[in-house]
Amino acid sequence: MKKTIPLFLLAVITLTAPGQTVFQHISSSGIYNFLDELQVTGIVDIRSVVKPYSRIFIAQQLNAALQKKEELSKRQSDELEFYLLE
């Protein structure tokens, strides 16, 4: 009985704990340059002074750009598809 209580508590804590935010390292200049380009063209709205970006934030911005895919050039569209694969 005494061993089941700590195991139960461990399971509850593990299932309810939020995950850690993972940031994209700034040495990955390709994605940062692409997001900056999308911001300059008005496709996404990013405050580019706050870097590094979290991977979730990057995914949200790429999905926002996907909603405006018709405004992208062929190269931008290809890059968007490439980065969305990750």
mmCIF file of C-alpha atoms in Angstrom:
data_model
loop_
_atom_site.group_PDB
_atom_site.id
_atom_site.type_symbol
_atom_site.label_atom_id
_atom_site.label_comp_id
_atom_site.label_asym_id
_atom_site.label_seq_id
_atom_site.Cartn_x
_atom_site.Cartn_y
_atom_site.Cartn_z
ATOM 1 C CA MET A 1 0.000 0.000 0.000
ATOM 2 C CA LYS A 2 2.804 2.412 0.838
ATOM 3 C CA LYS A 3 4.487 1.890 -2.548
ATOM 4 C CA THR A 4 1.300 2.455 -4.536
ATOM 5 C CA ILE A 5 0.711 5.951 -3.125
ATOM 6 C CA PRO A 6 4.047 7.406 -4.350
ATOM 7 C CA LEU A 7 3.605 5.698 -7.720
ATOM 8 C CA PHE A 8 0.100 7.104 -8.003
ATOM 9 C CA LEU A 9 1.325 10.597 -7.101
ATOM 10 C CA LEU A 10 4.154 10.320 -9.616
ATOM 11 C CA ALA A 11 1.696 9.313 -12.331
ATOM 12 C CA VAL A 12 -0.661 12.200 -11.527
ATOM 13 C CA ILE A 13 2.152 14.758 -11.449
ATOM 14 C CA THR A 14 3.607 13.452 -14.709
ATOM 15 C CA LEU A 15 0.275 13.551 -16.521
ATOM 16 C CA THR A 16 -0.650 17.053 -15.357
ATOM 17 C CA ALA A 17 2.734 18.758 -15.705
ATOM 18 C CA PRO A 18 3.132 21.023 -18.757
ATOM 19 C CA GLY A 19 5.950 20.369 -21.210
ATOM 20 C CA GLN A 20 9.035 22.507 -21.436
ATOM 21 C CA THR A 21 9.203 25.187 -24.129
ATOM 22 C CA VAL A 22 11.792 24.368 -26.777
ATOM 23 C CA PHE A 23 13.426 27.260 -28.587
ATOM 24 C CA GLN A 24 14.886 27.204 -32.100
ATOM 25 C CA HIS A 25 18.562 28.077 -31.842
ATOM 26 C CA ILE A 26 19.499 31.369 -33.498
ATOM 27 C CA SER A 27 22.179 29.609 -35.529
ATOM 28 C CA SER A 28 19.307 28.265 -37.664
ATOM 29 C CA SER A 29 19.423 31.434 -39.711
ATOM 30 C CA GLY A 30 17.342 30.027 -42.578
ATOM 31 C CA ILE A 31 14.063 29.915 -40.663
ATOM 32 C CA TYR A 32 14.741 33.251 -38.984
ATOM 33 C CA ASN A 33 15.531 34.926 -42.309
ATOM 34 C CA PHE A 34 12.394 33.424 -43.832
ATOM 35 C CA LEU A 35 10.212 34.630 -40.963
ATOM 36 C CA ASP A 36 11.793 38.087 -41.171
ATOM 37 C CA GLU A 37 11.034 38.145 -44.901
ATOM 38 C CA LEU A 38 7.408 37.179 -44.240
ATOM 39 C CA GLN A 39 7.173 39.896 -41.617
ATOM 40 C CA VAL A 40 8.549 42.566 -43.972
ATOM 41 C CA THR A 41 6.061 41.596 -46.684
ATOM 42 C CA GLY A 42 3.187 41.745 -44.175
ATOM 43 C CA ILE A 43 2.298 38.055 -44.315
ATOM 44 C CA VAL A 44 2.910 37.582 -40.564
ATOM 45 C CA ASP A 45 3.198 39.996 -37.648
ATOM 46 C CA ILE A 46 6.320 39.305 -35.594
ATOM 47 C CA ARG A 47 8.322 41.399 -33.150
ATOM 48 C CA SER A 48 11.720 40.351 -34.416
ATOM 49 C CA VAL A 49 13.706 41.821 -31.514
ATOM 50 C CA VAL A 50 12.626 38.951 -29.260
ATOM 51 C CA LYS A 51 14.729 36.002 -30.337
ATOM 52 C CA PRO A 52 15.030 33.037 -30.115
ATOM 53 C CA TYR A 53 11.506 31.992 -31.039
ATOM 54 C CA SER A 54 9.906 28.907 -29.574
ATOM 55 C CA ARG A 55 9.221 26.084 -31.990
ATOM 56 C CA ILE A 56 5.501 26.431 -31.247
ATOM 57 C CA PHE A 57 5.607 30.131 -32.139
ATOM 58 C CA ILE A 58 7.423 29.339 -35.392
ATOM 59 C CA ALA A 59 4.804 26.711 -36.249
ATOM 60 C CA GLN A 60 2.009 29.208 -35.547
ATOM 61 C CA GLN A 61 3.602 31.809 -37.821
ATOM 62 C CA LEU A 62 4.155 29.273 -40.589
ATOM 63 C CA ASN A 63 0.521 28.176 -40.324
ATOM 64 C CA ALA A 64 -0.554 31.830 -40.504
ATOM 65 C CA ALA A 65 1.543 32.208 -43.659
ATOM 66 C CA LEU A 66 -0.084 29.065 -45.056
ATOM 67 C CA GLN A 67 -3.459 30.811 -44.753
ATOM 68 C CA LYS A 68 -2.109 33.562 -47.058
ATOM 69 C CA LYS A 69 -0.304 31.226 -49.451
ATOM 70 C CA GLU A 70 -1.735 32.973 -52.510
ATOM 71 C CA GLU A 71 0.234 36.108 -51.557
ATOM 72 C CA LEU A 72 3.547 34.229 -51.542
ATOM 73 C CA SER A 73 5.948 33.883 -54.436
ATOM 74 C CA LYS A 74 6.833 30.425 -55.760
ATOM 75 C CA ARG A 75 10.126 30.425 -53.817
ATOM 76 C CA GLN A 76 8.429 31.535 -50.612
ATOM 77 C CA SER A 77 5.750 28.913 -51.077
ATOM 78 C CA ASP A 78 8.400 26.225 -51.559
ATOM 79 C CA GLU A 79 10.295 27.394 -48.464
ATOM 80 C CA LEU A 80 7.073 27.428 -46.471
ATOM 81 C CA GLU A 81 6.354 23.822 -47.460
ATOM 82 C CA PHE A 82 9.936 22.869 -46.543
ATOM 83 C CA TYR A 83 9.747 24.434 -43.069
ATOM 84 C CA LEU A 84 6.265 23.037 -42.416
ATOM 85 C CA LEU A 85 7.638 19.523 -42.856
ATOM 86 C CA GLU A 86 9.660 19.960 -39.692
#
